[in-house]
């Protein structure tokens, strides 16, 4: 069947149909238009359309926006999606509502045309359509509303419940219809709600609003803000209308905010540091905690009449003036300041200043840490450190003088006498050399002894060093050089590994052993002396003990021997323990850490 045959059939069929009919091609050109349609267009727009006309181009001359809407509808229909719309028209002082259908027409899977029709709706149809629209809108509002709605009749039966109840209470409308379930209302609220229902039922239009706890399907009690309105006398409604909104989150937030405020007040007033809140505009105090009141001597009322400037001396306010001028919103931390207390006492404080909003006002939260005692302690520690250094220096000088005295005595009492003897021998030999040959030989022997004596004194004064005599050999030689009379020395140096000991620490160890052994010889009256060095990867223990008469460690000592020992151990962070008592000998224990003893 040819296309012309289709057009003839369409023309014949559409002429027999009621309404307005026209057909469009793929390019939206007019293929056919019924006589009734031509007559209507001519009457309304004063123009006519012929076959092949671009319908939308001519229509755009009368209504450009309408032409765009029609183009969209036609395009959707060309894509295979039939269109049905309702349009309002105004012409000749009258209005009409038309139902329009646009459908694609195919034959043997080939597109033929768009068949478009429009028919004017009757009043009943208009009412029905309007009612359908209203019902659709009402359904959309009730389903998506955050508020629930229900109708209750005189017998306390729910005749309608909005779908939004499912989101609010977890129930379907069908589960709530029927007699009102009072058991789902909190027992404490039932009496008040019943009384309100009875009250509003007495007069038309009366309402009640209030909070009521309602059980959720999960068993949780939820806070509902309810509004009950009497519409029983309205024939269209004839119900008490219940509107309810879930207020649980709001109430919980309010409770949390109240608890937070109470917690803030508790923390604010019990903090151990002085805290103020002051205006960012002029630094006047807005709030103060109890610690600040106790620390600075002002009452809370006095503080609230003051500004931060009142806590500063005249010459110590420049930085506060800068803060006010710049209205800084940046926090200030660990600022050391001098504050004046009510009694005139100066307190050194570290301040942390944080910008906040307090009761709707821009403010600063100021937290002060009183470090006056800390500064005093630091000053005391510094003074003690200086005094300790002075003591160490004095002890060092005294030790040097003592060493010089020992050397002087050794040279005077021993070497000097020996050399004087040699001088006499040589003088005698010079007067009669052929007679006094023996004096020359004695002089040689005495000179050799003098040289050896000087070497002994030198070894006792010069400490060991790397590359020369080892620490172990030096300690062993030290015990042999010192005249010990009947005393016995017991050495245990087998665990000594000098590869892990610095030269400086070796010197200190040698001097400590030398000093303590000298102390034992001079004062202890001991028969046995025990020297032991225990060494591990991280520590070294030096122990020196004797079985002498001991002494009272609490008694004041005149010598500086033990002071020198303690000072030498402190130089290398050593810990010194001295145990002794009368009749029980003496035990010296020094522990060094081998880490960081360079």
PDB file of N, CA, C and O in Angstrom, residues 291-318:
ATOM      1  N   UNK A 291      39.330  29.681  90.725  1.00  0.00           N
ATOM      2  CA  UNK A 291      40.777  29.668  90.939  1.00  0.00           C
ATOM      3  C   UNK A 291      41.361  31.063  90.798  1.00  0.00           C
ATOM      4  O   UNK A 291      42.255  31.461  91.561  1.00  0.00           O
ATOM      5  N   UNK A 292      40.874  31.831  89.807  1.00  0.00           N
ATOM      6  CA  UNK A 292      41.354  33.206  89.631  1.00  0.00           C
ATOM      7  C   UNK A 292      40.989  34.062  90.841  1.00  0.00           C
ATOM      8  O   UNK A 292      41.780  34.898  91.293  1.00  0.00           O
ATOM      9  N   UNK A 293      39.784  33.829  91.378  1.00  0.00           N
ATOM     10  CA  UNK A 293      39.358  34.589  92.555  1.00  0.00           C
ATOM     11  C   UNK A 293      40.277  34.300  93.734  1.00  0.00           C
ATOM     12  O   UNK A 293      40.743  35.212  94.432  1.00  0.00           O
ATOM     13  N   UNK A 294      40.605  33.015  93.948  1.00  0.00           N
ATOM     14  CA  UNK A 294      41.457  32.647  95.078  1.00  0.00           C
ATOM     15  C   UNK A 294      42.899  33.083  94.855  1.00  0.00           C
ATOM     16  O   UNK A 294      43.586  33.493  95.799  1.00  0.00           O
ATOM     17  N   UNK A 295      43.369  32.995  93.614  1.00  0.00           N
ATOM     18  CA  UNK A 295      44.777  33.294  93.344  1.00  0.00           C
ATOM     19  C   UNK A 295      45.083  34.781  93.397  1.00  0.00           C
ATOM     20  O   UNK A 295      46.155  35.177  93.862  1.00  0.00           O
ATOM     21  N   UNK A 296      44.154  35.617  92.915  1.00  0.00           N
ATOM     22  CA  UNK A 296      44.444  37.043  92.781  1.00  0.00           C
ATOM     23  C   UNK A 296      43.803  37.897  93.871  1.00  0.00           C
ATOM     24  O   UNK A 296      44.085  39.088  93.963  1.00  0.00           O
ATOM     25  N   UNK A 297      42.919  37.311  94.676  1.00  0.00           N
ATOM     26  CA  UNK A 297      42.396  38.036  95.826  1.00  0.00           C
ATOM     27  C   UNK A 297      41.189  38.908  95.558  1.00  0.00           C
ATOM     28  O   UNK A 297      40.611  39.462  96.491  1.00  0.00           O
ATOM     29  N   UNK A 298      40.796  39.071  94.303  1.00  0.00           N
ATOM     30  CA  UNK A 298      39.596  39.852  93.987  1.00  0.00           C
ATOM     31  C   UNK A 298      38.368  38.935  94.034  1.00  0.00           C
ATOM     32  O   UNK A 298      38.438  37.753  93.673  1.00  0.00           O
ATOM     33  N   UNK A 299      37.219  39.484  94.457  1.00  0.00           N
ATOM     34  CA  UNK A 299      35.978  38.718  94.406  1.00  0.00           C
ATOM     35  C   UNK A 299      35.488  38.673  92.964  1.00  0.00           C
ATOM     36  O   UNK A 299      35.953  39.426  92.097  1.00  0.00           O
ATOM     37  N   UNK A 300      34.509  37.794  92.707  1.00  0.00           N
ATOM     38  CA  UNK A 300      33.962  37.694  91.353  1.00  0.00           C
ATOM     39  C   UNK A 300      33.322  39.010  90.937  1.00  0.00           C
ATOM     40  O   UNK A 300      33.501  39.474  89.795  1.00  0.00           O
ATOM     41  N   UNK A 301      32.566  39.639  91.837  1.00  0.00           N
ATOM     42  CA  UNK A 301      31.926  40.924  91.516  1.00  0.00           C
ATOM     43  C   UNK A 301      32.966  41.992  91.214  1.00  0.00           C
ATOM     44  O   UNK A 301      32.772  42.833  90.318  1.00  0.00           O
ATOM     45  N   UNK A 302      34.082  41.986  91.951  1.00  0.00           N
ATOM     46  CA  UNK A 302      35.147  42.954  91.681  1.00  0.00           C
ATOM     47  C   UNK A 302      35.758  42.722  90.300  1.00  0.00           C
ATOM     48  O   UNK A 302      36.030  43.679  89.552  1.00  0.00           O
ATOM     49  N   UNK A 303      36.000  41.449  89.967  1.00  0.00           N
ATOM     50  CA  UNK A 303      36.553  41.146  88.647  1.00  0.00           C
ATOM     51  C   UNK A 303      35.633  41.637  87.534  1.00  0.00           C
ATOM     52  O   UNK A 303      36.101  42.161  86.513  1.00  0.00           O
ATOM     53  N   UNK A 304      34.320  41.467  87.684  1.00  0.00           N
ATOM     54  CA  UNK A 304      33.376  41.838  86.628  1.00  0.00           C
ATOM     55  C   UNK A 304      33.265  43.349  86.461  1.00  0.00           C
ATOM     56  O   UNK A 304      32.615  43.815  85.522  1.00  0.00           O
ATOM     57  N   UNK A 305      33.879  44.112  87.366  1.00  0.00           N
ATOM     58  CA  UNK A 305      33.951  45.565  87.217  1.00  0.00           C
ATOM     59  C   UNK A 305      35.320  46.008  86.689  1.00  0.00           C
ATOM     60  O   UNK A 305      35.576  47.199  86.548  1.00  0.00           O
ATOM     61  N   UNK A 306      36.198  45.043  86.390  1.00  0.00           N
ATOM     62  CA  UNK A 306      37.573  45.346  85.991  1.00  0.00           C
ATOM     63  C   UNK A 306      37.810  44.959  84.535  1.00  0.00           C
ATOM     64  O   UNK A 306      36.972  44.336  83.884  1.00  0.00           O
ATOM     65  N   UNK A 307      38.986  45.329  84.048  1.00  0.00           N
ATOM     66  CA  UNK A 307      39.452  44.901  82.731  1.00  0.00           C
ATOM     67  C   UNK A 307      40.801  44.213  82.905  1.00  0.00           C
ATOM     68  O   UNK A 307      41.402  44.255  83.988  1.00  0.00           O
ATOM     69  N   UNK A 308      41.300  43.599  81.825  1.00  0.00           N
ATOM     70  CA  UNK A 308      42.603  42.930  81.891  1.00  0.00           C
ATOM     71  C   UNK A 308      43.721  43.923  82.165  1.00  0.00           C
ATOM     72  O   UNK A 308      44.775  43.541  82.698  1.00  0.00           O
ATOM     73  N   UNK A 309      43.499  45.210  81.838  1.00  0.00           N
ATOM     74  CA  UNK A 309      44.523  46.215  82.110  1.00  0.00           C
ATOM     75  C   UNK A 309      44.780  46.365  83.605  1.00  0.00           C
ATOM     76  O   UNK A 309      45.884  46.727  84.025  1.00  0.00           O
ATOM     77  N   UNK A 310      43.764  46.100  84.426  1.00  0.00           N
ATOM     78  CA  UNK A 310      43.906  46.296  85.871  1.00  0.00           C
ATOM     79  C   UNK A 310      44.842  45.276  86.511  1.00  0.00           C
ATOM     80  O   UNK A 310      45.249  45.454  87.659  1.00  0.00           O
ATOM     81  N   UNK A 311      45.180  44.206  85.771  1.00  0.00           N
ATOM     82  CA  UNK A 311      46.098  43.202  86.300  1.00  0.00           C
ATOM     83  C   UNK A 311      47.532  43.456  85.860  1.00  0.00           C
ATOM     84  O   UNK A 311      48.425  42.662  86.172  1.00  0.00           O
ATOM     85  N   UNK A 312      47.764  44.551  85.137  1.00  0.00           N
ATOM     86  CA  UNK A 312      49.100  44.863  84.638  1.00  0.00           C
ATOM     87  C   UNK A 312      49.621  46.141  85.285  1.00  0.00           C
ATOM     88  O   UNK A 312      48.853  47.010  85.685  1.00  0.00           O
ATOM     89  N   UNK A 313      50.949  46.239  85.344  1.00  0.00           N
ATOM     90  CA  UNK A 313      51.575  47.494  85.778  1.00  0.00           C
ATOM     91  C   UNK A 313      51.509  48.493  84.632  1.00  0.00           C
ATOM     92  O   UNK A 313      51.243  48.131  83.479  1.00  0.00           O
ATOM     93  N   UNK A 314      51.752  49.765  84.951  1.00  0.00           N
ATOM     94  CA  UNK A 314      51.640  50.828  83.952  1.00  0.00           C
ATOM     95  C   UNK A 314      52.533  50.569  82.742  1.00  0.00           C
ATOM     96  O   UNK A 314      52.142  50.810  81.606  1.00  0.00           O
ATOM     97  N   UNK A 315      53.739  50.105  82.984  1.00  0.00           N
ATOM     98  CA  UNK A 315      54.672  49.902  81.876  1.00  0.00           C
ATOM     99  C   UNK A 315      54.545  48.558  81.203  1.00  0.00           C
ATOM    100  O   UNK A 315      55.392  48.192  80.386  1.00  0.00           O
ATOM    101  N   UNK A 316      53.503  47.808  81.531  1.00  0.00           N
ATOM    102  CA  UNK A 316      53.369  46.444  81.012  1.00  0.00           C
ATOM    103  C   UNK A 316      52.022  46.257  80.317  1.00  0.00           C
ATOM    104  O   UNK A 316      51.430  45.177  80.385  1.00  0.00           O
ATOM    105  N   UNK A 317      51.544  47.331  79.654  1.00  0.00           N
ATOM    106  CA  UNK A 317      50.217  47.269  79.036  1.00  0.00           C
ATOM    107  C   UNK A 317      50.245  47.426  77.519  1.00  0.00           C
ATOM    108  O   UNK A 317      49.199  47.379  76.875  1.00  0.00           O
ATOM    109  N   UNK A 318      51.434  47.622  76.951  1.00  0.00           N
ATOM    110  CA  UNK A 318      51.512  47.903  75.516  1.00  0.00           C
ATOM    111  C   UNK A 318      50.972  46.754  74.677  1.00  0.00           C
ATOM    112  O   UNK A 318      50.277  46.973  73.685  1.00  0.00           O
TER     113      UNK A 318
END
